[in-house]
């Protein structure tokens, strides 16, 4: 309870740490749209991803179709797709990638369909049934709080996948420790 002075001091310290770090941890939200090829042969969305990462994005929240379907840039062979390549480069550069769904009453599962299964292969984490805006807010806050808590990128990704404060809509917060 925040009525306890020690709990209040802890919460204020955490909020100060997030406020001090939030500008250094930009997160971008990107909508799925058909992988239009540019005259260079690259996909427009792939160029957007590379540009966003190039200017310092630490997280990307993808607004996918349905249960986590996102264009790879090569429907018949996702591994060769320019969008998949751009996201794999982002992941290798340390960017946290979160796949959310744009549908109002759905969730991103375990990437069941081929059109989204490749997202797990590149290290994207599912937003489950969080709205894209909740996934965006959670990603930016967790990235900003990571240094304060000593979390590495894998811990941040694990926390994004957990229901910490009821944000997932699946019946409330985990009983586990969110700060560990």
C-alpha atoms as a PDB file:
ATOM      1  CA  UNK A   1       0.000   0.000   0.000  1.00  0.00           C
ATOM      2  CA  UNK A   2       1.242   3.487  -0.788  1.00  0.00           C
ATOM      3  CA  UNK A   3       0.085   4.504   2.689  1.00  0.00           C
ATOM      4  CA  UNK A   4       3.270   2.801   3.920  1.00  0.00           C
ATOM      5  CA  UNK A   5       6.098   5.390   3.767  1.00  0.00           C
ATOM      6  CA  UNK A   6       8.656   2.793   2.610  1.00  0.00           C
ATOM      7  CA  UNK A   7       6.385   1.580  -0.227  1.00  0.00           C
ATOM      8  CA  UNK A   8       5.673   5.171  -1.245  1.00  0.00           C
ATOM      9  CA  UNK A   9       9.396   5.999  -1.300  1.00  0.00           C
ATOM     10  CA  UNK A  10      10.080   2.892  -3.419  1.00  0.00           C
ATOM     11  CA  UNK A  11       7.319   3.800  -5.890  1.00  0.00           C
ATOM     12  CA  UNK A  12       8.542   7.396  -6.146  1.00  0.00           C
ATOM     13  CA  UNK A  13      12.096   6.173  -6.767  1.00  0.00           C
ATOM     14  CA  UNK A  14      10.898   3.892  -9.540  1.00  0.00           C
ATOM     15  CA  UNK A  15       8.843   6.684 -11.123  1.00  0.00           C
ATOM     16  CA  UNK A  16      11.808   9.075 -10.978  1.00  0.00           C
ATOM     17  CA  UNK A  17      14.022   6.451 -12.653  1.00  0.00           C
ATOM     18  CA  UNK A  18      11.488   5.898 -15.452  1.00  0.00           C
ATOM     19  CA  UNK A  19      10.982   9.653 -15.951  1.00  0.00           C
ATOM     20  CA  UNK A  20      14.751  10.190 -16.163  1.00  0.00           C
ATOM     21  CA  UNK A  21      15.252   7.373 -18.696  1.00  0.00           C
ATOM     22  CA  UNK A  22      12.116   7.465 -20.843  1.00  0.00           C
ATOM     23  CA  UNK A  23      13.468   9.813 -23.527  1.00  0.00           C
ATOM     24  CA  UNK A  24      16.474   7.518 -24.024  1.00  0.00           C
ATOM     25  CA  UNK A  25      14.207   4.520 -24.756  1.00  0.00           C
ATOM     26  CA  UNK A  26      11.973   5.458 -27.701  1.00  0.00           C
ATOM     27  CA  UNK A  27       9.474   2.876 -28.886  1.00  0.00           C
ATOM     28  CA  UNK A  28       7.748   3.001 -32.274  1.00  0.00           C
ATOM     29  CA  UNK A  29       4.454   1.430 -33.238  1.00  0.00           C
ATOM     30  CA  UNK A  30       4.150   0.078 -36.796  1.00  0.00           C
ATOM     31  CA  UNK A  31       1.047  -1.093 -38.598  1.00  0.00           C
ATOM     32  CA  UNK A  32       1.075  -4.129 -40.825  1.00  0.00           C
ATOM     33  CA  UNK A  33       0.327  -3.279 -44.417  1.00  0.00           C
ATOM     34  CA  UNK A  34       0.991  -5.026 -47.723  1.00  0.00           C
ATOM     35  CA  UNK A  35       4.695  -5.286 -48.495  1.00  0.00           C
ATOM     36  CA  UNK A  36       4.897  -2.834 -51.365  1.00  0.00           C
ATOM     37  CA  UNK A  37       8.181  -3.013 -53.233  1.00  0.00           C
ATOM     38  CA  UNK A  38      10.145   0.158 -53.836  1.00  0.00           C
ATOM     39  CA  UNK A  39      12.064   0.784 -57.067  1.00  0.00           C
ATOM     40  CA  UNK A  40      15.139  -0.522 -55.197  1.00  0.00           C
ATOM     41  CA  UNK A  41      13.349  -3.859 -54.758  1.00  0.00           C
ATOM     42  CA  UNK A  42      13.165  -3.418 -50.983  1.00  0.00           C
ATOM     43  CA  UNK A  43       9.836  -3.329 -49.153  1.00  0.00           C
ATOM     44  CA  UNK A  44       8.571   0.068 -48.003  1.00  0.00           C
ATOM     45  CA  UNK A  45       7.902  -1.277 -44.495  1.00  0.00           C
ATOM     46  CA  UNK A  46      11.424  -2.744 -44.311  1.00  0.00           C
ATOM     47  CA  UNK A  47      12.841   0.705 -45.042  1.00  0.00           C
ATOM     48  CA  UNK A  48      10.614   2.214 -42.331  1.00  0.00           C
ATOM     49  CA  UNK A  49      11.848  -0.351 -39.800  1.00  0.00           C
ATOM     50  CA  UNK A  50      15.503   0.265 -40.665  1.00  0.00           C
ATOM     51  CA  UNK A  51      15.043   4.040 -40.511  1.00  0.00           C
ATOM     52  CA  UNK A  52      13.263   3.840 -37.147  1.00  0.00           C
ATOM     53  CA  UNK A  53      15.986   1.636 -35.667  1.00  0.00           C
ATOM     54  CA  UNK A  54      18.632   3.850 -37.261  1.00  0.00           C
ATOM     55  CA  UNK A  55      17.400   6.909 -35.379  1.00  0.00           C
ATOM     56  CA  UNK A  56      17.470   5.113 -32.047  1.00  0.00           C
ATOM     57  CA  UNK A  57      14.310   3.083 -31.428  1.00  0.00           C
ATOM     58  CA  UNK A  58      14.802   0.643 -28.554  1.00  0.00           C
ATOM     59  CA  UNK A  59      11.461  -1.076 -29.077  1.00  0.00           C
ATOM     60  CA  UNK A  60       9.025  -1.789 -31.901  1.00  0.00           C
ATOM     61  CA  UNK A  61       5.377  -2.661 -31.343  1.00  0.00           C
ATOM     62  CA  UNK A  62       3.932  -4.296 -34.437  1.00  0.00           C
ATOM     63  CA  UNK A  63       0.212  -4.007 -35.069  1.00  0.00           C
ATOM     64  CA  UNK A  64      -0.379  -7.281 -36.822  1.00  0.00           C
ATOM     65  CA  UNK A  65      -3.394  -8.786 -38.506  1.00  0.00           C
ATOM     66  CA  UNK A  66      -5.510 -11.252 -36.545  1.00  0.00           C
ATOM     67  CA  UNK A  67      -3.529 -13.582 -34.312  1.00  0.00           C
ATOM     68  CA  UNK A  68      -0.098 -12.159 -35.056  1.00  0.00           C
ATOM     69  CA  UNK A  69       0.155 -12.220 -38.835  1.00  0.00           C
ATOM     70  CA  UNK A  70       2.629  -9.700 -40.201  1.00  0.00           C
ATOM     71  CA  UNK A  71       3.950  -9.418 -43.757  1.00  0.00           C
ATOM     72  CA  UNK A  72       7.469 -10.794 -44.176  1.00  0.00           C
ATOM     73  CA  UNK A  73       7.965  -9.282 -47.598  1.00  0.00           C
ATOM     74  CA  UNK A  74       7.989 -12.698 -49.292  1.00  0.00           C
ATOM     75  CA  UNK A  75       4.720 -14.599 -48.714  1.00  0.00           C
ATOM     76  CA  UNK A  76       5.957 -17.829 -50.272  1.00  0.00           C
ATOM     77  CA  UNK A  77       9.265 -17.816 -48.396  1.00  0.00           C
ATOM     78  CA  UNK A  78       9.201 -15.611 -45.264  1.00  0.00           C
ATOM     79  CA  UNK A  79      12.898 -16.230 -44.559  1.00  0.00           C
ATOM     80  CA  UNK A  80      13.765 -14.281 -47.709  1.00  0.00           C
ATOM     81  CA  UNK A  81      11.423 -11.374 -47.014  1.00  0.00           C
ATOM     82  CA  UNK A  82      12.832  -7.867 -46.705  1.00  0.00           C
ATOM     83  CA  UNK A  83      10.569  -7.048 -43.740  1.00  0.00           C
ATOM     84  CA  UNK A  84      11.660 -10.181 -41.912  1.00  0.00           C
ATOM     85  CA  UNK A  85      15.272  -9.300 -42.613  1.00  0.00           C
ATOM     86  CA  UNK A  86      14.790  -5.752 -41.309  1.00  0.00           C
ATOM     87  CA  UNK A  87      13.157  -7.034 -38.112  1.00  0.00           C
ATOM     88  CA  UNK A  88      15.885  -9.656 -37.643  1.00  0.00           C
ATOM     89  CA  UNK A  89      18.467  -6.866 -37.977  1.00  0.00           C
ATOM     90  CA  UNK A  90      16.553  -4.821 -35.393  1.00  0.00           C
ATOM     91  CA  UNK A  91      16.477  -7.777 -32.987  1.00  0.00           C
ATOM     92  CA  UNK A  92      20.213  -8.357 -33.492  1.00  0.00           C
ATOM     93  CA  UNK A  93      20.786  -4.660 -32.723  1.00  0.00           C
ATOM     94  CA  UNK A  94      19.058  -5.103 -29.350  1.00  0.00           C
ATOM     95  CA  UNK A  95      15.617  -3.734 -30.212  1.00  0.00           C
ATOM     96  CA  UNK A  96      12.715  -5.348 -28.325  1.00  0.00           C
ATOM     97  CA  UNK A  97      10.022  -6.395 -30.816  1.00  0.00           C
ATOM     98  CA  UNK A  98       6.465  -6.903 -29.560  1.00  0.00           C
ATOM     99  CA  UNK A  99       3.717  -8.320 -31.784  1.00  0.00           C
ATOM    100  CA  UNK A 100       0.272  -6.999 -30.909  1.00  0.00           C
ATOM    101  CA  UNK A 101      -3.020  -7.482 -32.723  1.00  0.00           C
ATOM    102  CA  UNK A 102      -5.095  -4.703 -34.191  1.00  0.00           C
ATOM    103  CA  UNK A 103      -8.333  -6.636 -33.634  1.00  0.00           C
ATOM    104  CA  UNK A 104     -10.436  -5.420 -30.732  1.00  0.00           C
ATOM    105  CA  UNK A 105     -11.369  -8.763 -29.192  1.00  0.00           C
ATOM    106  CA  UNK A 106      -8.424 -10.952 -30.117  1.00  0.00           C
ATOM    107  CA  UNK A 107      -4.998 -11.893 -28.956  1.00  0.00           C
ATOM    108  CA  UNK A 108      -1.633 -12.798 -30.356  1.00  0.00           C
ATOM    109  CA  UNK A 109      -1.070 -16.432 -29.573  1.00  0.00           C
ATOM    110  CA  UNK A 110       1.946 -18.561 -30.221  1.00  0.00           C
ATOM    111  CA  UNK A 111       2.196 -17.349 -33.819  1.00  0.00           C
ATOM    112  CA  UNK A 112       0.132 -20.283 -35.121  1.00  0.00           C
ATOM    113  CA  UNK A 113      -0.086 -19.281 -38.781  1.00  0.00           C
ATOM    114  CA  UNK A 114       2.755 -19.235 -41.291  1.00  0.00           C
ATOM    115  CA  UNK A 115       2.117 -15.526 -41.920  1.00  0.00           C
ATOM    116  CA  UNK A 116       3.306 -14.795 -38.389  1.00  0.00           C
ATOM    117  CA  UNK A 117       5.248 -17.860 -37.236  1.00  0.00           C
ATOM    118  CA  UNK A 118       8.488 -16.267 -38.414  1.00  0.00           C
ATOM    119  CA  UNK A 119       8.070 -13.515 -35.790  1.00  0.00           C
ATOM    120  CA  UNK A 120       8.919 -15.974 -33.008  1.00  0.00           C
ATOM    121  CA  UNK A 121      11.933 -17.139 -35.009  1.00  0.00           C
ATOM    122  CA  UNK A 122      13.405 -13.637 -34.961  1.00  0.00           C
ATOM    123  CA  UNK A 123      12.771 -13.179 -31.243  1.00  0.00           C
ATOM    124  CA  UNK A 124       9.556 -11.141 -31.189  1.00  0.00           C
ATOM    125  CA  UNK A 125       7.470 -11.434 -28.039  1.00  0.00           C
ATOM    126  CA  UNK A 126       3.684 -11.756 -28.124  1.00  0.00           C
ATOM    127  CA  UNK A 127       1.573  -8.999 -26.599  1.00  0.00           C
ATOM    128  CA  UNK A 128      -1.091 -11.658 -25.996  1.00  0.00           C
ATOM    129  CA  UNK A 129      -4.405  -9.839 -25.522  1.00  0.00           C
ATOM    130  CA  UNK A 130      -3.014  -6.393 -24.734  1.00  0.00           C
ATOM    131  CA  UNK A 131      -4.133  -3.624 -27.025  1.00  0.00           C
ATOM    132  CA  UNK A 132      -1.356  -2.135 -29.144  1.00  0.00           C
ATOM    133  CA  UNK A 133      -1.434   1.006 -26.971  1.00  0.00           C
ATOM    134  CA  UNK A 134      -1.078  -1.040 -23.763  1.00  0.00           C
ATOM    135  CA  UNK A 135       1.808  -2.976 -25.352  1.00  0.00           C
ATOM    136  CA  UNK A 136       3.412   0.314 -26.388  1.00  0.00           C
ATOM    137  CA  UNK A 137       3.118   1.831 -22.906  1.00  0.00           C
ATOM    138  CA  UNK A 138       4.314  -1.335 -21.191  1.00  0.00           C
ATOM    139  CA  UNK A 139       7.303  -1.665 -23.522  1.00  0.00           C
ATOM    140  CA  UNK A 140       8.471   1.920 -23.055  1.00  0.00           C
ATOM    141  CA  UNK A 141       8.033   1.817 -19.267  1.00  0.00           C
ATOM    142  CA  UNK A 142       9.830  -1.512 -18.876  1.00  0.00           C
ATOM    143  CA  UNK A 143      12.699  -0.436 -21.134  1.00  0.00           C
ATOM    144  CA  UNK A 144      12.986   2.800 -19.160  1.00  0.00           C
ATOM    145  CA  UNK A 145      12.918   0.969 -15.817  1.00  0.00           C
ATOM    146  CA  UNK A 146      15.430  -1.722 -16.833  1.00  0.00           C
ATOM    147  CA  UNK A 147      18.607   0.020 -15.669  1.00  0.00           C
ATOM    148  CA  UNK A 148      17.017   0.985 -12.344  1.00  0.00           C
ATOM    149  CA  UNK A 149      16.132  -2.662 -11.654  1.00  0.00           C
ATOM    150  CA  UNK A 150      19.173  -4.238 -13.285  1.00  0.00           C
ATOM    151  CA  UNK A 151      17.118  -6.016 -15.936  1.00  0.00           C
ATOM    152  CA  UNK A 152      18.692  -7.161 -19.184  1.00  0.00           C
ATOM    153  CA  UNK A 153      16.811  -7.235 -22.495  1.00  0.00           C
ATOM    154  CA  UNK A 154      15.728 -10.856 -22.011  1.00  0.00           C
ATOM    155  CA  UNK A 155      14.180  -9.980 -18.636  1.00  0.00           C
ATOM    156  CA  UNK A 156      12.327  -7.036 -20.210  1.00  0.00           C
ATOM    157  CA  UNK A 157      10.989  -9.345 -22.937  1.00  0.00           C
ATOM    158  CA  UNK A 158       9.876 -11.872 -20.326  1.00  0.00           C
ATOM    159  CA  UNK A 159       8.081  -9.151 -18.349  1.00  0.00           C
ATOM    160  CA  UNK A 160       6.302  -7.908 -21.481  1.00  0.00           C
ATOM    161  CA  UNK A 161       4.906 -11.410 -21.886  1.00  0.00           C
ATOM    162  CA  UNK A 162       3.593 -11.509 -18.307  1.00  0.00           C
ATOM    163  CA  UNK A 163       0.443  -9.942 -16.935  1.00  0.00           C
ATOM    164  CA  UNK A 164       1.932  -7.634 -14.288  1.00  0.00           C
ATOM    165  CA  UNK A 165      -0.855  -5.181 -13.442  1.00  0.00           C
ATOM    166  CA  UNK A 166      -3.948  -6.592 -15.130  1.00  0.00           C
ATOM    167  CA  UNK A 167      -3.007  -4.994 -18.452  1.00  0.00           C
ATOM    168  CA  UNK A 168      -3.463  -8.268 -20.308  1.00  0.00           C
ATOM    169  CA  UNK A 169      -7.159  -8.426 -19.513  1.00  0.00           C
ATOM    170  CA  UNK A 170      -6.887 -12.064 -18.477  1.00  0.00           C
ATOM    171  CA  UNK A 171      -8.072 -11.685 -14.929  1.00  0.00           C
ATOM    172  CA  UNK A 172      -5.520  -9.598 -13.072  1.00  0.00           C
ATOM    173  CA  UNK A 173      -1.895  -9.503 -12.172  1.00  0.00           C
ATOM    174  CA  UNK A 174       0.469 -12.409 -11.754  1.00  0.00           C
ATOM    175  CA  UNK A 175       1.249 -13.347  -8.223  1.00  0.00           C
ATOM    176  CA  UNK A 176       4.955 -13.442  -9.094  1.00  0.00           C
ATOM    177  CA  UNK A 177       7.521 -10.773  -8.318  1.00  0.00           C
ATOM    178  CA  UNK A 178       7.668  -8.223 -11.136  1.00  0.00           C
ATOM    179  CA  UNK A 179      10.869  -6.622  -9.954  1.00  0.00           C
ATOM    180  CA  UNK A 180      13.156  -9.661  -9.821  1.00  0.00           C
END
